[in-house]
C-alpha cells in the first residue's frame, strides 16, 4: 500500500470522532472556499469501526449531571437526527430510573433539560414511578425506585452500520480513508514542537495539522507525542502534581439471546433504552443468593443487530499501570478484557429484577459471543478536546463518546479557526485550574 507523501490534515483513527471530524471538516473547507475533502487523510491501523465505536452498545442520551456534557449531547443528538438512515439511528428515547440517593441529581438534570429545550418527563415518588413504568410495561417490578426521567429524544444506533454511514459521507466529500496504516512515531519541527510528519508502518506522511481520534489507544499516542504522564489536578481546594493522566476501565456488556420482539411496551412499540439504578438488594435469578446490597445499575434495549436484548452494567477499574495494559487485541478479541460469569449472573438477574419477562432467561445469555471492552479515562472521567504541540488536536472522549457524533462537527469548526463554546469546558487546562466538572451520585463513572 502506498501512503501519500504529504497531506494538509492527517486524522488518526477511523472511529466516530475521526470520521465525524473528517466529514464535517471537508464540508467546512469547501463552504469557505479553503479546500475540500481531498486535503484530508484518515489513517487507521485496522479499519473503519475497529475500535470502541464498532463495539459500543450505541446508546444516545442526554442524561448527564454535568451541564457542559448535556449541552454537548443535545448538539450531538441533533447530528444523529439529521440523517437517521445513514447513521442507523433509532430515536426510541431513553429513561433514567433511579433510587432516592440520585433523586435530587436527576431532578436538577430535568430542570436543566427544560432550560435548554430538551424534551423530557420527570416522575417523582415511589408510587407514581411504579405507575408510570407499569403504564409502559405491565410486568415492571423493580424495587427502590423513586424517580423516572423519560427523555423523549435520543435512543440508540447500530455501531458498525453507523460507522460505515459516516465513512461513506466523508468519502463522498473526497476524504481518503486508509486501513492498515499504523502511526508508530511522530516527527517534530526543529524550531517548534509541532508535528511535521507521521511515521507509519507504510511510510512517512508529512502533514500540516494532526487530529488524534484513537479512543482507547490514546495513552499510547499521548506518550508518542511526549505529553505528560502525570499532571497537576486541583480539586476540592487541594493541588496534586502526580495524578496519572490516563486510566483504564473495562466496560461490561452482553446480549440475552431472546427474540428482540419480546421486549416491547404494552402498546406494542419498541421501548426507550432503559437505564435502571437502584439500591434494592439484588438476588440471583439462578439460586436466589444475594449478589449485592450496594447500589447497582444496568441498561438494556432490544437490538436486532446484537440479536437479542443487549446492554450492560457498571464497568470495573483496571488497576494496572496504563502503559502495561494490553489494549490489543481489542474488544471481543481480547483474552483479558471481556465479560465473565459474574457479569452474566448479575446482569441477567438485574433484568429479572426489573421485568418479570426476563425471569428464568439466564440460560439464553449469548455465551458464544465475547463482549465488553476497554475505555481510557481522564483524571476527572470527562473528555479532553484540545490542541497540543501547536498543530495536534486531541479528541479524547474519556469513553463517553459514541453518542458524541457532533463533536467532530465542532472540532472541524475549531480547525478552521472558530472557537466552539461547547468545547471550551473540556480543555486540558481545567485540571490545573481546578475547573472540573461536577460529580453525581450515579454508580457509573460516566454520568
Ligand atoms: C463495550 C463498550 C460499549 C460502549 N457503549 C457506548 C454507548 O452505548 N454509548 C456511548 O456514547 N459510548 C459508548 N462507549 C464509548 C464509545 O464507544 C467510545 O467513547 C467512542 O467510540 C470512542 O471513539 P473514538 O473515535 O475516539 O475511538 P475508536 O472508535 O476506538 O476508534 C479509534 C481508532 O483508532 C485506531 N488507531 C488506534 N491507534 C492507532 C494508530 N497508532 N495508528 C492508526 N490508527 C490507530 C483504531 O484502530 C480505531 O479504529 C462504549 C465503549 C465500549 C468499550
CSV table of C-alpha atoms and ligand atoms in Angstrom, one decimal:
chain,number,residue,atom,x,y,z
A,1,UNK,CA,0.0,0.0,0.0
A,2,UNK,CA,1.3,3.5,-0.7
A,3,UNK,CA,0.6,6.4,1.5
A,4,UNK,CA,0.7,10.0,0.3
A,5,UNK,CA,3.9,11.8,0.9
A,6,UNK,CA,2.1,14.7,2.4
A,7,UNK,CA,-1.4,16.0,3.4
A,8,UNK,CA,-2.8,19.1,4.9
A,9,UNK,CA,-4.9,17.3,7.6
A,10,UNK,CA,-3.9,13.9,8.9
A,11,UNK,CA,-6.6,12.2,11.1
A,12,UNK,CA,-5.5,9.2,13.1
A,13,UNK,CA,-8.4,6.8,13.8
A,14,UNK,CA,-11.5,5.9,11.9
A,15,UNK,CA,-13.9,5.8,14.8
A,16,UNK,CA,-16.8,8.1,15.4
A,17,UNK,CA,-14.5,11.1,16.2
A,18,UNK,CA,-12.0,10.8,13.4
A,19,UNK,CA,-14.7,10.1,10.8
A,20,UNK,CA,-17.1,12.8,12.0
A,21,UNK,CA,-14.2,15.4,12.1
A,22,UNK,CA,-13.2,14.3,8.5
A,23,UNK,CA,-16.7,14.6,7.1
A,24,UNK,CA,-17.5,18.0,8.7
A,25,UNK,CA,-14.1,19.4,8.1
A,26,UNK,CA,-14.4,18.6,4.4
A,27,UNK,CA,-17.8,20.4,4.3
A,28,UNK,CA,-16.4,23.4,6.1
A,29,UNK,CA,-13.3,23.7,3.9
A,30,UNK,CA,-15.5,23.5,0.8
A,31,UNK,CA,-18.0,26.1,2.1
A,32,UNK,CA,-15.3,28.5,3.0
A,33,UNK,CA,-13.5,28.0,-0.4
A,34,UNK,CA,-10.4,26.9,1.6
A,35,UNK,CA,-10.1,23.4,0.3
A,36,UNK,CA,-12.1,20.1,0.2
A,37,UNK,CA,-12.1,16.5,1.4
A,38,UNK,CA,-9.1,15.9,-0.8
A,39,UNK,CA,-7.0,17.8,1.8
A,40,UNK,CA,-7.9,15.2,4.5
A,41,UNK,CA,-6.5,11.8,5.1
A,42,UNK,CA,-7.8,9.4,7.7
A,43,UNK,CA,-5.5,6.5,8.7
A,44,UNK,CA,-6.5,3.6,10.8
A,45,UNK,CA,-4.2,0.7,11.9
A,46,UNK,CA,-7.1,-1.7,11.3
A,47,UNK,CA,-10.1,-0.1,9.6
A,48,UNK,CA,-13.4,1.7,9.9
A,49,UNK,CA,-15.1,0.9,13.3
A,50,UNK,CA,-12.2,-1.3,14.5
A,51,UNK,CA,-12.2,0.4,17.9
A,52,UNK,CA,-14.7,1.2,20.6
A,53,UNK,CA,-17.1,2.8,18.1
A,54,UNK,CA,-17.5,-0.5,16.4
A,55,UNK,CA,-18.4,-2.5,19.6
A,56,UNK,CA,-20.4,0.2,21.5
A,57,UNK,CA,-23.8,-0.6,22.8
A,58,UNK,CA,-24.7,2.5,20.9
A,59,UNK,CA,-26.8,4.3,23.5
A,60,UNK,CA,-27.5,8.0,22.7
A,61,UNK,CA,-28.8,10.0,25.7
A,62,UNK,CA,-28.7,13.5,27.2
A,63,UNK,CA,-28.9,12.4,30.8
A,64,UNK,CA,-25.8,13.9,32.4
A,65,UNK,CA,-25.4,15.6,35.7
A,66,UNK,CA,-22.7,18.0,34.1
A,67,UNK,CA,-24.3,21.0,32.3
A,68,UNK,CA,-21.5,21.1,29.7
A,69,UNK,CA,-22.0,17.5,28.9
A,70,UNK,CA,-25.7,18.0,28.5
A,71,UNK,CA,-25.3,20.8,26.1
A,72,UNK,CA,-22.8,18.8,24.0
A,73,UNK,CA,-25.2,15.8,24.0
A,74,UNK,CA,-28.1,18.0,22.8
A,75,UNK,CA,-25.9,19.1,19.9
A,76,UNK,CA,-24.9,15.5,19.1
A,77,UNK,CA,-28.5,14.3,19.2
A,78,UNK,CA,-29.2,16.9,16.5
A,79,UNK,CA,-26.5,15.4,14.4
A,80,UNK,CA,-27.9,11.9,14.9
A,81,UNK,CA,-31.4,13.2,14.0
A,82,UNK,CA,-30.0,14.9,10.8
A,83,UNK,CA,-29.7,11.6,9.0
A,84,UNK,CA,-31.1,8.6,11.0
A,85,UNK,CA,-30.9,6.3,8.0
A,86,UNK,CA,-27.2,6.8,7.2
A,87,UNK,CA,-26.4,6.7,10.9
A,88,UNK,CA,-28.6,3.7,11.6
A,89,UNK,CA,-30.1,5.6,14.4
A,90,UNK,CA,-33.3,4.5,16.3
A,91,UNK,CA,-34.9,7.5,18.1
A,92,UNK,CA,-36.8,5.5,20.7
A,93,UNK,CA,-35.9,7.8,23.7
A,94,UNK,CA,-34.1,7.0,26.9
A,95,UNK,CA,-35.1,6.5,30.5
A,96,UNK,CA,-33.1,7.1,33.7
A,97,UNK,CA,-34.9,5.2,36.5
A,98,UNK,CA,-33.3,5.9,39.9
A,99,UNK,CA,-33.3,5.4,43.7
A,100,UNK,CA,-33.7,8.1,46.3
A,101,UNK,CA,-29.9,8.7,46.6
A,102,UNK,CA,-30.0,10.0,43.0
A,103,UNK,CA,-33.4,11.8,43.1
A,104,UNK,CA,-32.0,15.3,43.6
A,105,UNK,CA,-29.3,15.0,40.9
A,106,UNK,CA,-31.9,13.8,38.4
A,107,UNK,CA,-34.4,16.5,39.3
A,108,UNK,CA,-31.7,19.0,38.5
A,109,UNK,CA,-30.9,17.3,35.2
A,110,UNK,CA,-34.7,17.6,34.4
A,111,UNK,CA,-34.8,21.3,35.3
A,112,UNK,CA,-31.8,22.0,33.1
A,113,UNK,CA,-33.1,19.9,30.2
A,114,UNK,CA,-36.2,22.2,30.3
A,115,UNK,CA,-33.9,25.2,30.3
A,116,UNK,CA,-32.2,24.1,27.1
A,117,UNK,CA,-35.4,22.9,25.4
A,118,UNK,CA,-34.6,19.2,25.6
A,119,UNK,CA,-37.9,17.4,25.9
A,120,UNK,CA,-38.3,15.0,28.9
A,121,UNK,CA,-40.9,14.0,31.5
A,122,UNK,CA,-39.9,13.7,35.2
A,123,UNK,CA,-41.9,11.5,37.6
A,124,UNK,CA,-41.3,11.6,41.3
A,125,UNK,CA,-42.2,9.3,44.2
A,126,UNK,CA,-42.2,5.5,44.5
A,127,UNK,CA,-45.9,5.1,43.7
A,128,UNK,CA,-46.0,7.4,40.7
A,129,UNK,CA,-42.8,5.9,39.4
A,130,UNK,CA,-44.2,2.4,39.6
A,131,UNK,CA,-47.5,3.6,37.9
A,132,UNK,CA,-45.6,5.3,35.1
A,133,UNK,CA,-43.4,2.2,34.5
A,134,UNK,CA,-46.4,-0.2,34.6
A,135,UNK,CA,-48.1,2.1,32.1
A,136,UNK,CA,-45.3,1.2,29.7
A,137,UNK,CA,-44.5,-2.4,30.8
A,138,UNK,CA,-47.2,-4.3,32.8
A,139,UNK,CA,-44.5,-6.7,34.2
A,140,UNK,CA,-42.4,-3.9,35.7
A,141,UNK,CA,-41.3,-4.9,39.2
A,142,UNK,CA,-38.0,-3.0,40.0
A,143,UNK,CA,-37.7,-2.1,43.7
A,144,UNK,CA,-36.3,1.0,45.3
A,145,UNK,CA,-37.2,3.4,42.5
A,146,UNK,CA,-38.3,6.9,43.5
A,147,UNK,CA,-37.9,8.9,40.2
A,148,UNK,CA,-38.1,8.3,36.5
A,149,UNK,CA,-36.6,10.7,33.9
A,150,UNK,CA,-38.0,9.9,30.4
A,151,UNK,CA,-36.1,11.6,27.6
A,152,UNK,CA,-38.2,11.8,24.5
A,153,UNK,CA,-35.2,12.2,22.2
A,154,UNK,CA,-32.1,10.0,22.0
A,155,UNK,CA,-32.2,6.2,21.8
A,156,UNK,CA,-29.5,4.1,20.2
A,157,UNK,CA,-27.7,3.4,16.9
A,158,UNK,CA,-26.1,0.3,15.4
A,159,UNK,CA,-22.4,0.5,16.0
A,160,UNK,CA,-20.8,-0.8,12.7
A,161,UNK,CA,-23.6,0.4,10.4
A,162,UNK,CA,-23.3,4.0,11.7
A,163,UNK,CA,-19.5,4.0,11.3
A,164,UNK,CA,-19.9,2.8,7.7
A,165,UNK,CA,-22.5,5.5,7.1
A,166,UNK,CA,-20.2,8.2,8.5
A,167,UNK,CA,-17.3,6.8,6.4
A,168,UNK,CA,-19.4,6.9,3.3
A,169,UNK,CA,-20.3,10.5,3.9
A,170,UNK,CA,-16.7,11.5,4.4
A,171,UNK,CA,-15.6,9.7,1.2
A,172,UNK,CA,-18.4,11.4,-0.7
A,173,UNK,CA,-16.8,14.6,0.3
A,174,UNK,CA,-13.5,13.4,-1.2
A,175,UNK,CA,-11.8,12.3,2.1
A,176,UNK,CA,-9.3,9.4,1.8
A,177,UNK,CA,-9.6,6.6,4.4
A,178,UNK,CA,-6.6,4.2,4.5
A,179,UNK,CA,-6.9,1.0,6.5
A,180,UNK,CA,-3.9,-1.0,7.8
A,181,UNK,CA,-1.8,2.2,8.4
A,182,UNK,CA,-0.5,2.4,11.9
A,183,UNK,CA,1.2,5.5,13.3
A,184,UNK,CA,4.3,4.4,15.2
A,185,UNK,CA,6.0,7.7,15.8
A,186,UNK,CA,5.9,11.5,15.1
A,187,UNK,CA,8.5,13.8,13.7
A,188,UNK,CA,8.7,17.2,15.4
A,189,UNK,CA,9.8,20.6,13.9
A,190,UNK,CA,13.4,21.7,14.8
A,191,UNK,CA,12.3,25.2,15.8
A,192,UNK,CA,8.9,24.3,17.3
A,193,UNK,CA,7.1,21.5,19.0
A,194,UNK,CA,4.7,21.0,16.1
A,195,UNK,CA,4.4,17.6,14.4
A,196,UNK,CA,5.7,17.7,10.9
A,197,UNK,CA,5.2,14.1,9.9
A,198,UNK,CA,3.6,10.8,10.9
A,199,UNK,CA,5.9,7.7,10.6
A,200,UNK,CA,3.6,4.8,9.8
A,201,UNK,CA,4.1,1.1,9.1
A,202,UNK,CA,3.5,2.1,5.4
A,203,UNK,CA,5.8,5.0,5.2
A,204,UNK,CA,6.2,8.7,6.2
A,205,UNK,CA,3.3,11.2,5.8
A,206,UNK,CA,4.2,14.9,6.1
A,207,UNK,CA,1.3,16.9,7.5
A,208,UNK,CA,0.3,20.5,8.5
A,209,UNK,CA,-2.3,19.5,11.1
A,210,UNK,CA,-2.9,16.3,13.0
A,211,UNK,CA,-6.2,15.1,14.6
A,212,UNK,CA,-6.0,12.3,17.1
A,213,UNK,CA,-9.1,10.2,17.5
A,214,UNK,CA,-7.8,6.9,18.8
A,215,UNK,CA,-10.2,6.1,21.6
A,216,UNK,CA,-8.7,3.5,24.0
A,217,UNK,CA,-5.3,3.8,22.3
A,218,UNK,CA,-4.9,7.5,23.5
A,219,UNK,CA,-2.4,6.7,26.2
A,220,UNK,CA,0.0,5.3,23.6
A,221,UNK,CA,-0.3,8.2,21.2
A,222,UNK,CA,-0.1,10.6,24.1
A,223,UNK,CA,3.3,9.0,25.0
A,224,UNK,CA,4.4,9.2,21.4
A,225,UNK,CA,3.6,12.9,21.4
A,226,UNK,CA,5.7,13.2,24.6
A,227,UNK,CA,2.9,14.7,26.6
A,228,UNK,CA,2.9,14.4,30.4
A,229,UNK,CA,2.2,11.0,32.0
A,230,UNK,CA,1.4,12.7,35.4
A,231,UNK,CA,-0.4,16.0,35.6
A,232,UNK,CA,-1.4,18.7,38.1
A,233,UNK,CA,-5.0,18.5,39.3
A,234,UNK,CA,-6.7,21.0,41.6
A,235,UNK,CA,-9.8,19.6,43.3
A,236,UNK,CA,-11.7,20.4,46.5
A,237,UNK,CA,-9.1,23.1,47.4
A,238,UNK,CA,-6.1,20.7,47.1
A,239,UNK,CA,-3.5,20.6,44.5
A,240,UNK,CA,-1.8,17.3,43.4
A,241,UNK,CA,1.1,17.2,41.0
A,242,UNK,CA,1.3,13.5,40.4
A,243,UNK,CA,-2.0,12.4,39.0
A,244,UNK,CA,-1.8,9.9,36.2
A,245,UNK,CA,-3.2,11.4,33.0
A,246,UNK,CA,-4.9,8.1,31.9
A,247,UNK,CA,-6.5,5.1,33.5
A,248,UNK,CA,-8.5,2.2,32.0
A,249,UNK,CA,-11.9,0.9,32.9
A,250,UNK,CA,-13.4,-2.2,31.4
A,251,UNK,CA,-16.9,-1.9,30.1
A,252,UNK,CA,-19.1,-4.9,30.7
A,253,UNK,CA,-21.9,-5.6,28.2
A,254,UNK,CA,-23.6,-8.6,26.8
A,255,UNK,CA,-26.7,-10.0,25.0
A,256,UNK,CA,-29.6,-12.1,26.2
A,257,UNK,CA,-30.4,-14.3,23.2
A,258,UNK,CA,-34.1,-13.8,23.2
A,259,UNK,CA,-36.3,-12.6,20.4
A,260,UNK,CA,-35.9,-8.8,20.5
A,261,UNK,CA,-39.7,-8.6,19.9
A,262,UNK,CA,-40.3,-9.9,23.4
A,263,UNK,CA,-39.2,-6.6,24.9
A,264,UNK,CA,-41.9,-4.2,23.7
A,265,UNK,CA,-44.1,-1.7,25.5
A,266,UNK,CA,-47.8,-2.5,26.5
A,267,UNK,CA,-48.9,-0.9,23.2
A,268,UNK,CA,-46.6,-3.0,21.1
A,269,UNK,CA,-43.9,-0.4,20.4
A,270,UNK,CA,-40.1,-0.7,20.7
A,271,UNK,CA,-39.3,0.7,24.1
A,272,UNK,CA,-36.9,3.5,25.1
A,273,UNK,CA,-33.4,2.4,26.2
A,274,UNK,CA,-33.8,1.7,29.9
A,275,UNK,CA,-31.2,2.6,32.4
A,276,UNK,CA,-32.0,1.4,36.0
A,277,UNK,CA,-30.0,2.3,39.1
A,278,UNK,CA,-31.3,1.1,42.4
A,279,UNK,CA,-30.1,0.3,46.0
A,280,UNK,CA,-32.6,-2.5,46.4
A,281,UNK,CA,-30.8,-5.8,47.2
A,282,UNK,CA,-30.1,-7.8,44.0
A,283,UNK,CA,-30.6,-11.6,44.3
A,284,UNK,CA,-29.5,-14.2,41.8
A,285,UNK,CA,-32.2,-15.3,39.3
A,286,UNK,CA,-30.5,-18.7,39.3
A,287,UNK,CA,-30.4,-19.6,43.0
A,288,UNK,CA,-31.7,-16.5,45.0
A,289,UNK,CA,-28.3,-15.9,46.6
A,290,UNK,CA,-27.5,-12.2,47.4
A,291,UNK,CA,-25.4,-10.7,44.6
A,292,UNK,CA,-25.2,-7.2,46.1
A,293,UNK,CA,-26.9,-4.9,48.7
A,294,UNK,CA,-25.0,-1.8,47.4
A,295,UNK,CA,-26.3,0.5,44.7
A,296,UNK,CA,-26.1,-1.2,41.3
A,297,UNK,CA,-27.2,-0.2,37.7
A,298,UNK,CA,-27.9,-1.7,34.3
A,299,UNK,CA,-29.0,-0.6,30.9
A,300,UNK,CA,-30.7,-2.5,28.1
A,301,UNK,CA,-32.6,-2.4,24.9
A,302,UNK,CA,-34.0,-4.8,22.3
A,303,UNK,CA,-31.5,-4.9,19.4
A,304,UNK,CA,-31.7,-6.8,16.2
A,305,UNK,CA,-28.1,-6.0,15.4
A,306,UNK,CA,-26.9,-7.9,18.5
A,307,UNK,CA,-29.7,-10.4,18.1
A,308,UNK,CA,-31.5,-10.1,21.5
A,309,UNK,CA,-31.8,-7.8,24.4
A,310,UNK,CA,-28.5,-6.1,24.7
A,311,UNK,CA,-27.0,-3.9,27.5
A,312,UNK,CA,-24.5,-3.6,30.3
A,313,UNK,CA,-23.7,-2.8,33.9
A,314,UNK,CA,-21.2,-0.7,35.7
A,315,UNK,CA,-17.6,-1.0,34.4
A,316,UNK,CA,-14.7,-2.0,36.6
A,317,UNK,CA,-11.4,-0.2,37.1
A,318,UNK,CA,-8.3,-1.8,35.6
A,319,UNK,CA,-5.7,-1.3,38.3
A,320,UNK,CA,-2.6,-1.9,36.1
A,321,UNK,CA,-0.2,0.9,35.1
A,322,UNK,CA,-1.8,2.3,31.8
A,323,UNK,CA,1.5,1.6,29.9
A,324,UNK,CA,1.1,-2.1,30.9
A,325,UNK,CA,-2.5,-2.6,29.9
A,326,UNK,CA,-2.9,-4.8,26.8
A,327,UNK,CA,-5.3,-2.7,24.6
A,328,UNK,CA,-4.6,-5.1,21.7
A,329,UNK,CA,-6.2,-7.3,20.7
A,330,UNK,CA,-9.2,-5.1,21.3
A,331,UNK,CA,-12.8,-5.8,22.3
A,332,UNK,CA,-14.2,-9.3,21.8
A,333,UNK,CA,-10.7,-10.5,20.6
A,334,UNK,CA,-9.1,-9.6,24.0
A,335,UNK,CA,-8.3,-12.7,26.1
A,336,UNK,CA,-8.4,-10.5,29.2
A,337,UNK,CA,-11.0,-7.7,28.9
A,338,UNK,CA,-14.2,-9.5,28.1
A,339,UNK,CA,-17.1,-10.3,30.4
A,340,UNK,CA,-17.2,-13.4,32.6
A,341,UNK,CA,-19.7,-15.4,34.7
A,342,UNK,CA,-20.1,-12.7,37.4
A,343,UNK,CA,-21.3,-10.2,34.9
A,344,UNK,CA,-23.7,-12.7,33.2
A,345,UNK,CA,-25.3,-13.6,36.5
A,346,UNK,CA,-25.5,-10.0,37.8
A,347,UNK,CA,-26.9,-8.6,34.5
A,348,UNK,CA,-29.4,-11.3,33.8
A,349,UNK,CA,-30.6,-11.2,37.5
A,350,UNK,CA,-30.9,-7.5,37.3
A,351,UNK,CA,-33.0,-7.8,34.1
A,352,UNK,CA,-35.3,-10.2,36.0
A,353,UNK,CA,-35.4,-7.9,39.0
A,354,UNK,CA,-36.7,-5.1,36.7
A,355,UNK,CA,-39.2,-7.1,34.5
A,356,UNK,CA,-40.9,-10.4,35.1
A,357,UNK,CA,-40.5,-11.4,31.4
A,358,UNK,CA,-36.7,-11.8,32.0
A,359,UNK,CA,-37.1,-14.3,34.9
A,360,UNK,CA,-35.6,-17.7,34.2
A,361,UNK,CA,-34.0,-16.4,30.9
A,362,UNK,CA,-30.3,-16.6,32.0
A,363,UNK,CA,-29.6,-19.8,30.1
A,364,UNK,CA,-30.3,-17.8,26.9
A,365,UNK,CA,-27.4,-15.4,27.5
A,366,UNK,CA,-25.1,-15.5,24.4
A,367,UNK,CA,-22.1,-17.1,25.9
A,368,UNK,CA,-20.7,-18.0,22.5
A,369,UNK,CA,-20.0,-14.3,21.7
A,370,UNK,CA,-17.3,-12.4,23.7
A,371,UNK,CA,-18.3,-8.9,24.7
A,372,UNK,CA,-17.1,-5.9,26.6
A,373,UNK,CA,-14.0,-3.8,26.1
A,374,UNK,CA,-11.6,-1.2,27.4
A,375,UNK,CA,-12.2,2.6,27.7
A,376,UNK,CA,-9.4,5.1,28.5
A,377,UNK,CA,-10.4,7.8,31.0
A,378,UNK,CA,-9.0,11.2,32.1
A,379,UNK,CA,-8.4,12.2,35.7
A,380,UNK,CA,-12.0,13.5,36.1
A,381,UNK,CA,-13.6,11.0,33.8
A,382,UNK,CA,-14.7,13.7,31.3
A,383,UNK,CA,-13.3,14.4,27.8
A,384,UNK,CA,-10.4,16.5,26.7
A,385,UNK,CA,-10.8,18.3,23.4
A,386,UNK,CA,-7.8,20.5,22.9
A,387,UNK,CA,-4.7,21.4,20.9
A,388,UNK,CA,-1.3,20.3,21.9
A,389,UNK,CA,2.2,20.9,20.3
A,390,UNK,CA,0.7,23.7,18.2
A,391,UNK,CA,-0.8,21.6,15.5
A,392,UNK,CA,-2.2,18.5,17.1
A,393,UNK,CA,-5.9,18.4,18.0
A,394,UNK,CA,-6.6,15.6,20.5
A,395,UNK,CA,-10.1,14.2,20.8
A,396,UNK,CA,-10.0,12.1,24.0
A,397,UNK,CA,-13.6,11.4,24.9
A,398,UNK,CA,-13.0,9.5,28.2
A,399,UNK,CA,-15.2,6.8,26.8
A,400,UNK,CA,-18.3,8.9,26.7
A,401,UNK,CA,-18.2,9.3,23.0
A,402,UNK,CA,-20.2,7.0,20.6
A,403,UNK,CA,-23.2,9.2,21.3
A,404,UNK,CA,-21.0,12.3,20.7
A,405,UNK,CA,-21.1,12.2,17.0
A,406,UNK,CA,-21.5,16.0,16.9
A,407,UNK,CA,-18.0,16.6,18.5
A,408,UNK,CA,-16.3,16.2,15.1
A,409,UNK,CA,-18.5,19.0,13.7
A,410,UNK,CA,-17.3,21.3,16.5
A,411,UNK,CA,-13.7,20.2,16.1
A,412,UNK,CA,-13.9,21.0,12.4
A,413,UNK,CA,-15.1,24.5,13.3
A,414,UNK,CA,-12.1,24.9,15.6
A,415,UNK,CA,-9.7,23.6,12.9
A,416,UNK,CA,-10.8,26.4,10.6
A,417,UNK,CA,-10.2,29.0,13.3
A,418,UNK,CA,-13.5,29.4,15.1
A,419,UNK,CA,-13.7,28.6,18.9
A,420,UNK,CA,-16.6,26.4,19.9
A,421,UNK,CA,-18.3,27.5,23.1
A,422,UNK,CA,-19.5,23.9,23.7
A,423,UNK,CA,-15.9,22.6,23.6
A,424,UNK,CA,-14.5,25.2,25.9
A,425,UNK,CA,-15.3,23.4,29.2
A,426,UNK,CA,-13.2,20.4,28.0
A,427,UNK,CA,-9.8,22.0,27.7
A,428,UNK,CA,-6.8,20.3,29.3
A,429,UNK,CA,-6.0,23.4,31.4
A,430,UNK,CA,-9.1,22.8,33.5
A,431,UNK,CA,-7.2,20.2,35.6
A,432,UNK,CA,-4.6,22.6,36.8
A,433,UNK,CA,-7.1,25.4,37.2
A,434,UNK,CA,-9.5,23.2,39.2
A,435,UNK,CA,-12.3,23.8,36.8
A,436,UNK,CA,-13.5,20.3,37.0
A,437,UNK,CA,-17.0,19.0,36.1
A,438,UNK,CA,-19.3,18.3,39.0
A,439,UNK,CA,-19.8,14.7,40.0
A,440,UNK,CA,-23.1,12.9,40.6
A,441,UNK,CA,-24.3,10.1,42.9
A,442,UNK,CA,-24.5,7.6,40.0
A,443,UNK,CA,-22.7,4.3,40.3
A,444,UNK,CA,-21.3,4.8,36.8
A,445,UNK,CA,-18.1,6.9,36.1
A,446,UNK,CA,-19.8,8.4,33.0
A,447,UNK,CA,-22.9,10.1,34.4
B,1,LIG,C1,-18.1,-2.0,25.2
B,1,LIG,C2,-18.3,-0.5,25.1
B,1,LIG,C3,-19.6,0.0,25.0
B,1,LIG,C4,-19.8,1.4,24.8
B,1,LIG,N1,-21.1,1.8,24.7
B,1,LIG,C5,-21.3,3.1,24.5
B,1,LIG,C6,-22.6,3.6,24.3
B,1,LIG,O1,-23.6,2.9,24.4
B,1,LIG,N2,-22.8,5.0,24.1
B,1,LIG,C7,-21.7,5.8,24.0
B,1,LIG,O2,-21.9,7.0,23.8
B,1,LIG,N3,-20.4,5.4,24.2
B,1,LIG,C8,-20.2,4.1,24.4
B,1,LIG,N4,-18.9,3.6,24.5
B,1,LIG,C9,-17.8,4.5,24.4
B,1,LIG,C10,-17.5,4.8,22.9
B,1,LIG,O3,-17.6,3.6,22.2
B,1,LIG,C11,-16.2,5.5,22.8
B,1,LIG,O4,-16.1,6.6,23.6
B,1,LIG,C12,-16.0,6.0,21.3
B,1,LIG,O5,-16.5,5.1,20.4
B,1,LIG,C13,-14.6,6.4,21.0
B,1,LIG,O6,-14.5,6.8,19.7
B,1,LIG,P1,-13.1,7.2,19.0
B,1,LIG,O7,-13.4,7.6,17.7
B,1,LIG,O8,-12.4,8.1,19.9
B,1,LIG,O9,-12.2,5.8,19.1
B,1,LIG,P2,-12.4,4.4,18.5
B,1,LIG,O10,-13.8,4.1,18.0
B,1,LIG,O11,-11.9,3.5,19.5
B,1,LIG,O12,-11.5,4.4,17.2
B,1,LIG,C14,-10.1,4.6,17.3
B,1,LIG,C15,-9.5,4.0,16.1
B,1,LIG,O13,-8.1,4.4,16.1
B,1,LIG,C16,-7.3,3.4,15.5
B,1,LIG,N5,-6.0,3.5,16.0
B,1,LIG,C17,-5.5,3.4,17.3
B,1,LIG,N6,-4.2,3.6,17.3
B,1,LIG,C18,-3.8,3.9,16.1
B,1,LIG,C19,-2.5,4.1,15.5
B,1,LIG,N7,-1.4,4.2,16.2
B,1,LIG,N8,-2.5,4.4,14.1
B,1,LIG,C20,-3.6,4.3,13.4
B,1,LIG,N9,-4.8,4.0,13.9
B,1,LIG,C21,-4.9,3.8,15.2
B,1,LIG,C22,-8.1,2.1,16.0
B,1,LIG,O14,-7.8,1.0,15.1
B,1,LIG,C23,-9.5,2.5,16.0
B,1,LIG,O15,-10.2,2.1,14.8
B,1,LIG,C24,-18.7,2.2,24.7
B,1,LIG,C25,-17.4,1.7,24.8
B,1,LIG,C26,-17.2,0.3,25.0
B,1,LIG,C27,-15.8,-0.2,25.0
